[in-house]
mmCIF file of C-alpha atoms in Angstrom:
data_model
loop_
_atom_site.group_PDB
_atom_site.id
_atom_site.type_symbol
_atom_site.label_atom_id
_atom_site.label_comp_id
_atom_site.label_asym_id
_atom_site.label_seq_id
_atom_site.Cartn_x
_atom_site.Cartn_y
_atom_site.Cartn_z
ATOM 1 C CA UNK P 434 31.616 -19.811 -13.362
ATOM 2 C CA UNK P 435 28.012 -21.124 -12.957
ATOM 3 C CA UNK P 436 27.158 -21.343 -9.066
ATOM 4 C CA UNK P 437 24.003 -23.951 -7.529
ATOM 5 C CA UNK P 438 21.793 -22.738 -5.872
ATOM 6 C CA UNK P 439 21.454 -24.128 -2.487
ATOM 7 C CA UNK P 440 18.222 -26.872 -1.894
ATOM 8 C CA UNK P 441 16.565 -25.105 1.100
ATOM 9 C CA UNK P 442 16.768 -21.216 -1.099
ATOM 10 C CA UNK P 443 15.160 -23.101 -3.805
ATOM 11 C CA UNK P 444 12.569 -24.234 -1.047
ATOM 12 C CA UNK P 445 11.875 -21.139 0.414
ATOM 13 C CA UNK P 446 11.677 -18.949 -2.678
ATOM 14 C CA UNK P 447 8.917 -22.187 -4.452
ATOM 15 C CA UNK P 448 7.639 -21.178 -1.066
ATOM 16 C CA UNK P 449 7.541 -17.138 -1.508
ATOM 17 C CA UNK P 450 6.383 -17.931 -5.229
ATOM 18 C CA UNK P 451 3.598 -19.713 -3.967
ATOM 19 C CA UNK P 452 2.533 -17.037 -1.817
ATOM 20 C CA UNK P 453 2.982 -14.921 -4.695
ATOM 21 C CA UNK P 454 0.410 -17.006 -7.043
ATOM 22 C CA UNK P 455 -2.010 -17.756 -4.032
ATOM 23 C CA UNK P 456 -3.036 -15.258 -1.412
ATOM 24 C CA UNK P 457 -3.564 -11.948 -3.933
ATOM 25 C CA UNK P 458 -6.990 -14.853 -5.053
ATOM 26 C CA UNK P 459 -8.000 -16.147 -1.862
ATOM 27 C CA UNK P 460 -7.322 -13.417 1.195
ATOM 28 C CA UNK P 461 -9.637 -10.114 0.314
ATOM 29 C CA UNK P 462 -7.031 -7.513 2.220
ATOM 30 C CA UNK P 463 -4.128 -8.819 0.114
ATOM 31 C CA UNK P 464 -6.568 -8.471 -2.568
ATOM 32 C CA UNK P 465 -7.218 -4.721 -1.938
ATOM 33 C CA UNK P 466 -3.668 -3.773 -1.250
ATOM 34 C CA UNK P 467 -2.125 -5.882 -3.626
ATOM 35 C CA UNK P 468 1.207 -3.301 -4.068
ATOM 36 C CA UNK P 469 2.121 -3.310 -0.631
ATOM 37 C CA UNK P 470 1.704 -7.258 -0.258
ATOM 38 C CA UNK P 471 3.567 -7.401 -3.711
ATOM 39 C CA UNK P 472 6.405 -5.119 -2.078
ATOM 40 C CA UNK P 473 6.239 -7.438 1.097
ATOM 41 C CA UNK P 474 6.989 -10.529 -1.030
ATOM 42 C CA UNK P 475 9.171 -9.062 -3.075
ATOM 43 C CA UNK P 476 11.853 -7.891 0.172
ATOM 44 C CA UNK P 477 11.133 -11.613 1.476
ATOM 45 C CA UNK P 478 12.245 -12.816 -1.772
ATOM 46 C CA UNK P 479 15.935 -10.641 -1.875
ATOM 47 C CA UNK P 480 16.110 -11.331 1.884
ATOM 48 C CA UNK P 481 16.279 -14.739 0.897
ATOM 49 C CA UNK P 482 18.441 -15.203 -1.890
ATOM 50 C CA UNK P 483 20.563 -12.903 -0.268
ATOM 51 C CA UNK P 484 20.258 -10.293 -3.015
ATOM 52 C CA UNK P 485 20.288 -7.353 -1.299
ATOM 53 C CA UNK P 486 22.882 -4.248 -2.451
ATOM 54 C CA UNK P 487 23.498 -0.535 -3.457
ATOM 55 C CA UNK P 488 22.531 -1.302 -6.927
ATOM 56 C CA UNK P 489 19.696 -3.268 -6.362
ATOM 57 C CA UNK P 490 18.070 -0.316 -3.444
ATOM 58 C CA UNK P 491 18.979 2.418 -6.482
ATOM 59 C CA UNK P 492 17.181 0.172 -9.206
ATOM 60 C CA UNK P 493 14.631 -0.343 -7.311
ATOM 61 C CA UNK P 494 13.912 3.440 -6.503
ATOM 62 C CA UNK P 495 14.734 4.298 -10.358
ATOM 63 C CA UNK P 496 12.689 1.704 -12.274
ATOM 64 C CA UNK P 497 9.516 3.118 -11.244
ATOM 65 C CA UNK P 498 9.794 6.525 -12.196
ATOM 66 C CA UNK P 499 9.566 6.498 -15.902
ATOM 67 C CA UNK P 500 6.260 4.591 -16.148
ATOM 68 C CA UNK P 501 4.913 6.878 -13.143
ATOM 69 C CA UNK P 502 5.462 10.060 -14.872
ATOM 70 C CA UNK P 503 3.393 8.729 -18.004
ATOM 71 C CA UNK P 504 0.785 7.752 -15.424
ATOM 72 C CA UNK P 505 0.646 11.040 -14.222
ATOM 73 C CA UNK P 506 1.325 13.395 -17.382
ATOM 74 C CA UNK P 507 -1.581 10.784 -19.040
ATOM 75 C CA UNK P 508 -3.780 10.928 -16.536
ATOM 76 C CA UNK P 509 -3.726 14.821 -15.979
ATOM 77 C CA UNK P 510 -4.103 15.045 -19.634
ATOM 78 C CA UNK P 511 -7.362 13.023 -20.086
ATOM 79 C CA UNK P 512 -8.313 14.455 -17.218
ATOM 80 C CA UNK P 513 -8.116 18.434 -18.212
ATOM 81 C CA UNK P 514 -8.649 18.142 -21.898
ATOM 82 C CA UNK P 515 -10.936 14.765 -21.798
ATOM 83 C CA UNK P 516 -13.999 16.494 -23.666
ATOM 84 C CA UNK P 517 -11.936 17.489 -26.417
ATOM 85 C CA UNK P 518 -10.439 14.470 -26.525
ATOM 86 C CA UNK P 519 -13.433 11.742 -26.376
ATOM 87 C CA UNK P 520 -15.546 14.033 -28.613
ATOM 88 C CA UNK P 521 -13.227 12.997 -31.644
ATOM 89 C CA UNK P 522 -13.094 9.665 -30.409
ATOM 90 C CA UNK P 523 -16.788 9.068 -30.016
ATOM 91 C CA UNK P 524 -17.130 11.157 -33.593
ATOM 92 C CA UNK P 525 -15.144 8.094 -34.433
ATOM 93 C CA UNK P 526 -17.036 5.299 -32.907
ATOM 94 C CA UNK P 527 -20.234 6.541 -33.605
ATOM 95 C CA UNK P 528 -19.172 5.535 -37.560
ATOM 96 C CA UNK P 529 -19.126 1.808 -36.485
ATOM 97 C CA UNK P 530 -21.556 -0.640 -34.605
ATOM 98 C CA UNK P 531 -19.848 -1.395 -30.929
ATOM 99 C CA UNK P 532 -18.497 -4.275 -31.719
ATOM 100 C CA UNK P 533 -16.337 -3.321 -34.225
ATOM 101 C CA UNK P 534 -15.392 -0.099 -32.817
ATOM 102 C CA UNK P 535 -14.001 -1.819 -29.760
ATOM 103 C CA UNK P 536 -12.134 -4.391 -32.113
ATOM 104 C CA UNK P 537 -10.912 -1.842 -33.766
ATOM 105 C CA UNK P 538 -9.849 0.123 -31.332
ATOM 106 C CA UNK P 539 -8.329 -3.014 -29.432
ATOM 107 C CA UNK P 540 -6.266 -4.159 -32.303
ATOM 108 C CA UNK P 541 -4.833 -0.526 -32.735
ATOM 109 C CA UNK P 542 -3.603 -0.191 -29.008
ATOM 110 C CA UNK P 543 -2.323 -4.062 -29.508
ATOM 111 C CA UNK P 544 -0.043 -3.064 -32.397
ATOM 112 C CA UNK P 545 0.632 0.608 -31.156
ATOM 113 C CA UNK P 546 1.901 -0.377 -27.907
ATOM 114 C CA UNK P 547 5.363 -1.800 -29.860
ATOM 115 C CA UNK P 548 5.832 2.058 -30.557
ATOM 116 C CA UNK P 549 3.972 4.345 -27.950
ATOM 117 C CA UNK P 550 4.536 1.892 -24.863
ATOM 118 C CA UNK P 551 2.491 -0.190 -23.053
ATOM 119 C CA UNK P 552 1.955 2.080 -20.370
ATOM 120 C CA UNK P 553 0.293 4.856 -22.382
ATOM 121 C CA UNK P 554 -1.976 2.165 -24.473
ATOM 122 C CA UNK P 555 -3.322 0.922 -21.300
ATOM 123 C CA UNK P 556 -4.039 4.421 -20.117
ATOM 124 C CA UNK P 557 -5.526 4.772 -22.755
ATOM 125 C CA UNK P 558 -7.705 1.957 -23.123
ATOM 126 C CA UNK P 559 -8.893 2.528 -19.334
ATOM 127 C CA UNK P 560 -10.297 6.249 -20.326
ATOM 128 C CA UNK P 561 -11.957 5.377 -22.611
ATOM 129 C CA UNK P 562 -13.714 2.486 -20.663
ATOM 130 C CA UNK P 563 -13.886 4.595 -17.863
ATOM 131 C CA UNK P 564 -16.752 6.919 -20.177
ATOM 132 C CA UNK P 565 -18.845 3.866 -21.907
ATOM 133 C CA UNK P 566 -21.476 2.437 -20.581
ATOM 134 C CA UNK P 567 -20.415 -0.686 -20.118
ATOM 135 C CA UNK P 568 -21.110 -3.051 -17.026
ATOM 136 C CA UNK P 569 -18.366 -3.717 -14.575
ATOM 137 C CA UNK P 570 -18.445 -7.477 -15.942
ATOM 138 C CA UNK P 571 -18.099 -6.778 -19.382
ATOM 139 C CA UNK P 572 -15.240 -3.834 -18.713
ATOM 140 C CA UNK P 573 -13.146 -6.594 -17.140
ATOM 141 C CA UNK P 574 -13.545 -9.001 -19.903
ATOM 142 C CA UNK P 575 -12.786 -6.183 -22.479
ATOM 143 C CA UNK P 576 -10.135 -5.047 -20.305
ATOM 144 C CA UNK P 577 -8.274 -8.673 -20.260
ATOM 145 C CA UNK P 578 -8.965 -8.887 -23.862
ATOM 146 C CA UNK P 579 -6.660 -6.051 -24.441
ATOM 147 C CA UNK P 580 -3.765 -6.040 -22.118
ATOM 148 C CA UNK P 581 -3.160 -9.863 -23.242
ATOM 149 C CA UNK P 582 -3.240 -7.354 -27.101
ATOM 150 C CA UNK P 583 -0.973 -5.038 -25.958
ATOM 151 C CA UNK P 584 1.396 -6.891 -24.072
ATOM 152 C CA UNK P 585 2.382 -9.393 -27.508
ATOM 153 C CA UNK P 586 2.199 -6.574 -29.324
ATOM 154 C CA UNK P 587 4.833 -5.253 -27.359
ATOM 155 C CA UNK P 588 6.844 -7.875 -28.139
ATOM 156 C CA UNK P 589 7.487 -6.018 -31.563
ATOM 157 C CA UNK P 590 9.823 -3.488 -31.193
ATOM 158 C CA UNK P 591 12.363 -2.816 -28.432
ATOM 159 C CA UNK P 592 11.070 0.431 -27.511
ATOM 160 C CA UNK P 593 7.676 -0.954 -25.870
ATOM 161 C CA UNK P 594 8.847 -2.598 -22.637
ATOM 162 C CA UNK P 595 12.919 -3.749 -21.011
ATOM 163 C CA UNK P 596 12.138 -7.002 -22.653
ATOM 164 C CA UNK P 597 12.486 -6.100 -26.076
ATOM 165 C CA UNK P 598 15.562 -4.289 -25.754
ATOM 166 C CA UNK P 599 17.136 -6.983 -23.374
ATOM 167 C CA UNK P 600 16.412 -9.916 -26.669
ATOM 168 C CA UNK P 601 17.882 -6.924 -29.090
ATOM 169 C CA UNK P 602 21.289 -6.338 -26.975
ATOM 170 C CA UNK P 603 21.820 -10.001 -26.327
ATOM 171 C CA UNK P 604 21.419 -10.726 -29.905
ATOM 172 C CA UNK P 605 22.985 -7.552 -31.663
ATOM 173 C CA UNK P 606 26.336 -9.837 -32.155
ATOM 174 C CA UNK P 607 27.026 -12.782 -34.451
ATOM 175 C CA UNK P 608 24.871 -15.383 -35.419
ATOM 176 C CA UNK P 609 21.623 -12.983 -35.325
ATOM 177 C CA UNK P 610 22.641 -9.353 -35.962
ATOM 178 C CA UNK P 611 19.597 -8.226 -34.596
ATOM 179 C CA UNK P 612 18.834 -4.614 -35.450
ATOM 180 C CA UNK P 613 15.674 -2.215 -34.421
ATOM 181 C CA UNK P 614 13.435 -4.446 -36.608
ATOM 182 C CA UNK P 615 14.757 -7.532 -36.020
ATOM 183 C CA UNK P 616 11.958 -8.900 -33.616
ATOM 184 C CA UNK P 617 8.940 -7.219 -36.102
ATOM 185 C CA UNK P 618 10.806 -9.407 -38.614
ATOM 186 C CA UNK P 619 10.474 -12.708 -36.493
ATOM 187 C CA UNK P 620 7.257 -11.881 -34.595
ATOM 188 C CA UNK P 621 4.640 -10.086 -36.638
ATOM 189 C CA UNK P 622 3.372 -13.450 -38.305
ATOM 190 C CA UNK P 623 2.956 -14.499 -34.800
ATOM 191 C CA UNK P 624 1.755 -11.384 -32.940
ATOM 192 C CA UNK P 625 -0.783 -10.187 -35.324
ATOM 193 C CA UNK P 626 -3.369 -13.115 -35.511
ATOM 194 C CA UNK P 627 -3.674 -13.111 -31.877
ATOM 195 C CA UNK P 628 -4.034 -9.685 -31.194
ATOM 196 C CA UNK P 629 -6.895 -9.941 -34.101
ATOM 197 C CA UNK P 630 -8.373 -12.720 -32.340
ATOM 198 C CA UNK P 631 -8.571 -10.514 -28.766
ATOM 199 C CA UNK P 632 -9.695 -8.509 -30.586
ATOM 200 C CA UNK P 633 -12.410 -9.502 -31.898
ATOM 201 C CA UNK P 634 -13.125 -11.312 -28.726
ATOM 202 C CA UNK P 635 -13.325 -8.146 -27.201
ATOM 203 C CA UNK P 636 -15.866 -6.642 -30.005
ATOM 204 C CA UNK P 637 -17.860 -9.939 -29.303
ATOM 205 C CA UNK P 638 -18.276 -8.976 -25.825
ATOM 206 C CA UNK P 639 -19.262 -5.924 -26.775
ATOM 207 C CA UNK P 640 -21.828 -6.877 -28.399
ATOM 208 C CA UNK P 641 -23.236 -8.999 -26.420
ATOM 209 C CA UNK P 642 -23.472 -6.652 -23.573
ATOM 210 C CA UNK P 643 -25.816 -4.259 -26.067
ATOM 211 C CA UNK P 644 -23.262 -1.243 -26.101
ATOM 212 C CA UNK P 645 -25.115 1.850 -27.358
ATOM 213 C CA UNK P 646 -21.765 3.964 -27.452
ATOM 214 C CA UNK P 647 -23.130 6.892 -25.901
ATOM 215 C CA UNK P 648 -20.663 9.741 -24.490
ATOM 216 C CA UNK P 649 -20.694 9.837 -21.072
ATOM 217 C CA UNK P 650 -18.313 12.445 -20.328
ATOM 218 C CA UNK P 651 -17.688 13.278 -16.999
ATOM 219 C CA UNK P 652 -18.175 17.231 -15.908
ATOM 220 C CA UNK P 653 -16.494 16.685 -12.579
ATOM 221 C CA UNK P 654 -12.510 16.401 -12.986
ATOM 222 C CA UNK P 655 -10.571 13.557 -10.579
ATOM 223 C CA UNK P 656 -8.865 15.363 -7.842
ATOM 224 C CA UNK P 657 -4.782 16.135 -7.875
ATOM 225 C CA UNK P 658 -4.871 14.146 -4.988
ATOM 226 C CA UNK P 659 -6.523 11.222 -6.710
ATOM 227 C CA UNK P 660 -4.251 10.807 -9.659
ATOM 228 C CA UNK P 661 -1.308 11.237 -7.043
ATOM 229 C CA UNK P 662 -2.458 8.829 -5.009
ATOM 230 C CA UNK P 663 -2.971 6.184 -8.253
ATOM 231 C CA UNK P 664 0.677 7.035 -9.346
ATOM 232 C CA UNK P 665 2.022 5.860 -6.041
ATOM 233 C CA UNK P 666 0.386 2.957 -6.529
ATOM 234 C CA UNK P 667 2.012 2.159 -9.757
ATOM 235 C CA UNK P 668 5.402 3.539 -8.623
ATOM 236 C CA UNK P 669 5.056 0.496 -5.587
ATOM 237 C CA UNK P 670 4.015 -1.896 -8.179
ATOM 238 C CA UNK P 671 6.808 -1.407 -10.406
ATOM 239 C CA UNK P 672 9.143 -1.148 -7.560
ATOM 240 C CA UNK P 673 8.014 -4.313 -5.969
ATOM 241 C CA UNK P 674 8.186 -6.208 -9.006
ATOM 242 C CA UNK P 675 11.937 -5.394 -9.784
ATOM 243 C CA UNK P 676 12.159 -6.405 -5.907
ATOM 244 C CA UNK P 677 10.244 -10.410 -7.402
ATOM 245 C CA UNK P 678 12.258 -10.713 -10.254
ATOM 246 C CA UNK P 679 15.835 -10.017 -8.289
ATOM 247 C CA UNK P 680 14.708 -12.261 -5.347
ATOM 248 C CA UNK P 681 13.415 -14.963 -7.904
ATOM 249 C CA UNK P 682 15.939 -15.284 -9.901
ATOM 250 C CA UNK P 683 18.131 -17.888 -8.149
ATOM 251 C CA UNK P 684 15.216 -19.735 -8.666
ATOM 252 C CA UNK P 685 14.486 -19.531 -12.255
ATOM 253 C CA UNK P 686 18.128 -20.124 -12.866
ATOM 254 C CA UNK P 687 18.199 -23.213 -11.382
ATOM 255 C CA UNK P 688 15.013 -24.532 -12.902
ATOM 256 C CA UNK P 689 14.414 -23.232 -16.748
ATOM 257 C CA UNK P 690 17.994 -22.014 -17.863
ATOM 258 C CA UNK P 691 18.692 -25.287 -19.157
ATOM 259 C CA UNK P 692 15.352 -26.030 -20.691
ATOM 260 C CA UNK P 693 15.009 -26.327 -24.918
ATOM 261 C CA UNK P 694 12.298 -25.036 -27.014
ATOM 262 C CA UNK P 695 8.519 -26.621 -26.373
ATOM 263 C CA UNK P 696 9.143 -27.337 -22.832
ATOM 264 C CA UNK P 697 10.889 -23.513 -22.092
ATOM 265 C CA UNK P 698 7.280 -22.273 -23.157
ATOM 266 C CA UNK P 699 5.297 -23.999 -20.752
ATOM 267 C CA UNK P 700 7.912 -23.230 -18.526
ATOM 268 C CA UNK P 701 7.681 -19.360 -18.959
ATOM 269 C CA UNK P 702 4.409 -19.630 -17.777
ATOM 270 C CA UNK P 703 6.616 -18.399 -14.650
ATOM 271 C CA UNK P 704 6.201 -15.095 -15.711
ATOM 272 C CA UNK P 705 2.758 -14.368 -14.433
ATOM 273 C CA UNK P 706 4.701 -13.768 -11.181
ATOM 274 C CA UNK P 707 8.805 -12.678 -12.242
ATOM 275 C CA UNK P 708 9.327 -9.750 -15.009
ATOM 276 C CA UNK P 709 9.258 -11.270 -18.397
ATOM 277 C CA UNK P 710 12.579 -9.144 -18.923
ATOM 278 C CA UNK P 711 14.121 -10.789 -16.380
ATOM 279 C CA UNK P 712 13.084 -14.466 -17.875
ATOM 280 C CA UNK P 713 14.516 -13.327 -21.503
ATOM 281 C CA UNK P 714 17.700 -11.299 -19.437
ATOM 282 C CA UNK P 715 18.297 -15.330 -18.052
ATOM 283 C CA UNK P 716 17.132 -17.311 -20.927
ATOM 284 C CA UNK P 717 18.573 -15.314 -24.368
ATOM 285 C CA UNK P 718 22.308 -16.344 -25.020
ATOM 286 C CA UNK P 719 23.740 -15.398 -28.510
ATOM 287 C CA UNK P 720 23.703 -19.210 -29.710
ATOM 288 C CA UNK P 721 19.940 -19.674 -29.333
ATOM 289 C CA UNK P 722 18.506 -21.157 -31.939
ATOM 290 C CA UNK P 723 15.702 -18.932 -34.211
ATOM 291 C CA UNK P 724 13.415 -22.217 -33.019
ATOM 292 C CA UNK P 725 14.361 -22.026 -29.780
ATOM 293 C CA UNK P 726 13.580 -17.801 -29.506
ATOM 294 C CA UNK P 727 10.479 -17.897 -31.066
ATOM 295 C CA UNK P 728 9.276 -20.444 -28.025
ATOM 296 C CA UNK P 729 10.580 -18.473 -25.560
ATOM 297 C CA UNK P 730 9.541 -15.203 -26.803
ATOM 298 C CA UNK P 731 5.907 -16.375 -27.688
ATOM 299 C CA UNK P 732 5.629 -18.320 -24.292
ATOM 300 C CA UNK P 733 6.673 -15.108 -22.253
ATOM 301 C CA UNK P 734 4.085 -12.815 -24.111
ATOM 302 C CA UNK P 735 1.604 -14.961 -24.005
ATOM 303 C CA UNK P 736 1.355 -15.984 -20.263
ATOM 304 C CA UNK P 737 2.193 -12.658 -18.963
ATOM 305 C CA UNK P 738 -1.442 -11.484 -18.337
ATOM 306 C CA UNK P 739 -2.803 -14.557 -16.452
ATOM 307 C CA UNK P 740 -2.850 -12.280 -13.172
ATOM 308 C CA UNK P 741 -2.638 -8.471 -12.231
ATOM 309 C CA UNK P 742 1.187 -8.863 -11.179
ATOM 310 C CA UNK P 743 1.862 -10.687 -14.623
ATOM 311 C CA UNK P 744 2.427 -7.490 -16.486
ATOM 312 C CA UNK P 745 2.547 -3.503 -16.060
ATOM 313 C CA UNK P 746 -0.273 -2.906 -18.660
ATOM 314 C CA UNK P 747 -2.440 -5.158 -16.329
ATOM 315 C CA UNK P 748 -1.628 -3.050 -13.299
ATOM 316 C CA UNK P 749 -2.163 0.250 -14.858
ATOM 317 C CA UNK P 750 -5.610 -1.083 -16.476
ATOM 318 C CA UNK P 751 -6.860 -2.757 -13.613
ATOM 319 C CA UNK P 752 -5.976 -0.187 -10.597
ATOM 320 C CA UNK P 753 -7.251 2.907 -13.103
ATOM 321 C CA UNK P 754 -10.888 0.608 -13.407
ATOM 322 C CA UNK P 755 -10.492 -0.618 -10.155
ATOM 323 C CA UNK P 756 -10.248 -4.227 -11.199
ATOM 324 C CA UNK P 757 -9.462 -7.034 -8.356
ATOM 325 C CA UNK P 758 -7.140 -9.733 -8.729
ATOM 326 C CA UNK P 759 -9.973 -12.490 -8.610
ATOM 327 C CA UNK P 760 -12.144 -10.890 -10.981
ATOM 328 C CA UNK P 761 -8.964 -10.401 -13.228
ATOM 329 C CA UNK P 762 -7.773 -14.348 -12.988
ATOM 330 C CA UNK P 763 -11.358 -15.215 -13.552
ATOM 331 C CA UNK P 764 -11.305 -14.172 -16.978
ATOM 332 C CA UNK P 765 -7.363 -13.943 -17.699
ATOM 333 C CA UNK P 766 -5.986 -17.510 -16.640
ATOM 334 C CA UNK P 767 -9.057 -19.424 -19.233
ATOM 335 C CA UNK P 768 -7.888 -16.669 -21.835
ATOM 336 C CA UNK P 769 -4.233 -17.617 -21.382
ATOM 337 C CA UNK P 770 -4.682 -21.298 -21.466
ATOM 338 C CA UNK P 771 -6.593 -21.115 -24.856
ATOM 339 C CA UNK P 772 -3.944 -18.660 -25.861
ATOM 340 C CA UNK P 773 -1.422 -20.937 -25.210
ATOM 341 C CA UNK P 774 -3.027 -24.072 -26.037
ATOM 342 C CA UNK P 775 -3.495 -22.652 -29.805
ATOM 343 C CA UNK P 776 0.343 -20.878 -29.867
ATOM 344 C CA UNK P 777 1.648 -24.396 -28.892
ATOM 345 C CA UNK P 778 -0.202 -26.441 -31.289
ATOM 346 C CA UNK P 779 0.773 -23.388 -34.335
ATOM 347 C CA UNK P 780 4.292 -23.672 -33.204
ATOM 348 C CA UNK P 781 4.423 -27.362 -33.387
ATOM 349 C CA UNK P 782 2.979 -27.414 -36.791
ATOM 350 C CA UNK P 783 4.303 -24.638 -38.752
ATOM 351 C CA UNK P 784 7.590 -23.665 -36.594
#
C-alpha cells in the first residue's frame, strides 16, 4: 500500500537537499572536507525520514568497500609499476597530435567503463593527467569532459555501476525481457554521440592549452599512507551517499514517481545530489513504456556529473587531482545544461 509522506518531512528534507546543492559552492571548509559534510547531511537526512535500521547501518558499512579496494589495488598499481605502464602509453600518444590522443583516449574510457567499471576508468584517467603537463585549468575541464563520458557510458551494460543492474532486474520479466545486452541494445544510439562529442571537447581543450605530450614520470612513489588516506576518503563518500539516497528518498517518492516521460528528465536532474540507482530503483516498474525508459535513463546519465557528489567517477577523479567542488560546477553544470538541452531536443524529435 502506497504511504504520503508527511508535509513538514517533505520540508525538512527540500531543506537538507538544499544544503546539499548549496554550501559544498559557497562555504570553503565544506568545500575542503566535502566527505565528512556529505556524511553529516546524509545522517540528517535518515534522522529525518526516520530511516534509520540494521540493514541500512550494514549497507552503509558494505557499499563502500568494493569501490575502495579498486581505489587502492589501482592506485598501488600505477603507483609501483607506473613507468612501465605510461611508457607504452606515451609510446602511444606520441603517434597522435594532443588533441586527438586525449579524444581518443576519452572516448575509450567512455565506452570501456560499461565493462571495466567506472571506478577503474576514472583512476585511470586521473594517472594519466596526473603525468601531463597540463595546467590545473585545463585538467579540470578535461577531467569534466570525461566523467560526464564515462558515466553514460556506463549506462551500457549492467556490470558498470548498481544502476544498470537495478533497470536489468526490474525489467528481466514480461513486457521487456531484458537480458545482459538489453540496455546496449536501447542505449548505444544514444550514448555514443555524446561521449564522441566530450570527447572531442576534451581534445579541443587540449589543444588549445598547447599540450606537448611529454612524459613526466614521477621518480618519487606516493606514500602507503597517502593512498590510504585517499581510500578513506572514497570509502566516506560512498558511504555517505548511500546515507543521501536512503534519507532522500521519501522525498523523491513523493515528487517524481508519478511523473511521465519529458518532464521525468528534467526532473532527474535530482540526481546531482541522490544515487542515480536509487532514482531508477524508484522510477523503473515493469510496465514502463520503451519511451518512457529511454527519458529516464538518458535524463539520469546525463545530469549526474553537474557536481562532485553527482557521481562516484567524479569523486574518484576529482579527490585523486585534487579538484574542488566550485572549480568542478564551474565547468560541469554549463556542460550538463548543453548536454541536456541537445538530449531533450534529440529525444523530442527522433524518440
Amino acid at each position: 500500500m502506497e504511504t504520503t509522506t508527511p508535509l513538514w518531512m517533505n520540508l525538512l528534507l527540500g531543506l537538507v537537499a538544499l544544503c546539499l546543492l548549496v554550501l559544498p559552492l559557497t562555504v570553503r571548509w565544506v568545500e575542503s572536507h566535502l566527505e565528512l559534510f556529505l556524511l553529516a547531511i546524509g545522517m540528517a537526512a535518515v534522522t529525518v525520514s526516520g530511516g534509520w535500521s540494521f540493514d541500512l547501518l550494514r549497507q552503509t558499512l558494505a557499499s563502500p568497500v568494493y569501490v575502495s579496494f579498486i581505489v587502492l589495488v589501482v592506485s598501488v598499481i600505477f603507483n609501483n609499476y607506473s613507468r612501465y605502464i605510461f611508457r607504452v602509453l606515451f609510446a602511444f600518444f606520441r603517434a597522435l597530435e594532443p588533441q586527438y590522443s586525449f579524444a581518443l583516449l576519452i572516448f575509450i574510457l567512455g565506452m570501456a567503463s560499461s565493462l571495466v567499471s567506472v571506478t577503474v576508468s576514472a583512476l585511470v584517467l586521473a594517472e594519466v593527467l596526473k603525468v601531463v603537463n597540463l595546467g590545473h585549468d585545463t585538467t579540470v575541464k578535461i577531467t569534466v569532459f570525461a566523467c560526464y563520458a564515462i558515466g553514460l557510458g556506463a549506462v551500457l551494460t549492467p556490470l558498470a555501476e548498481p544502476m544498470g543492474l537495478v533497470i536489468s532486474n526490474a525489467l528481466s520479466g514480461p513486457p521487456h525481457h531484458a537480458d545482459f545486452f538489453f540496455l546496449f541494445r536501447h542505449f548505444v544510439g544514444w550514448i555514443t554521440p555524446a561521449v564522441c562529442a566530450l570527447a572531442c571537447a576534451a581534445g579541443y581543450v587540449a589543444r588549445q592549452a598547447g599540450t606537448t605530450m611529454q612524459m613526466h614520470i614521477r621518480e618519487d612513489k606516493e606514500t602507503y599512507s597517502s593512498i590510504l588516506r585517499r581510500t578513506l576518503h572514497i570509502y566516506i563518500f560512498v558511504a555517505a551517499l548511500t546515507l543521501i539516497s536512503t534519507g532522500l528518498r521519501p522525498l523523491a517518492q513523493s515528487t517524481i514517481v508519478h511523473l511521465g516521460g519529458k518532464v521525468l528528465f528534467l526532473a532527474n536532474a535530482v540526481s546531482v545530489i541522490i544515487d542515480n540507482a536509487t532514482l531508477a530503483a524508484i522510477e523503473i516498474v515493469p510496465a514502463i513504456s520503451n519511451t518512457d525508459l529511454v527519458y529516464m535513463v538518458i535524463g539520469l546519465a546525463a545530469f549526474g556529473s553537474m557536481l562532485v557528489q553527482g557521481n562516484l567517477p567524479n569523486i574518484v577523479a576529482a579527490e585523486k587531482l585534487g579538484i574542488k567542488s566550485r572549480e568542478w560546477a564551474s565547468i560541469a553544470v554549463p556542460t550538463g545544461l548543453v548536454l541536456m538541452g541537445g538530449y531533450f531536443i534529440a529525444l523530442t524529435l527522433f524518440l
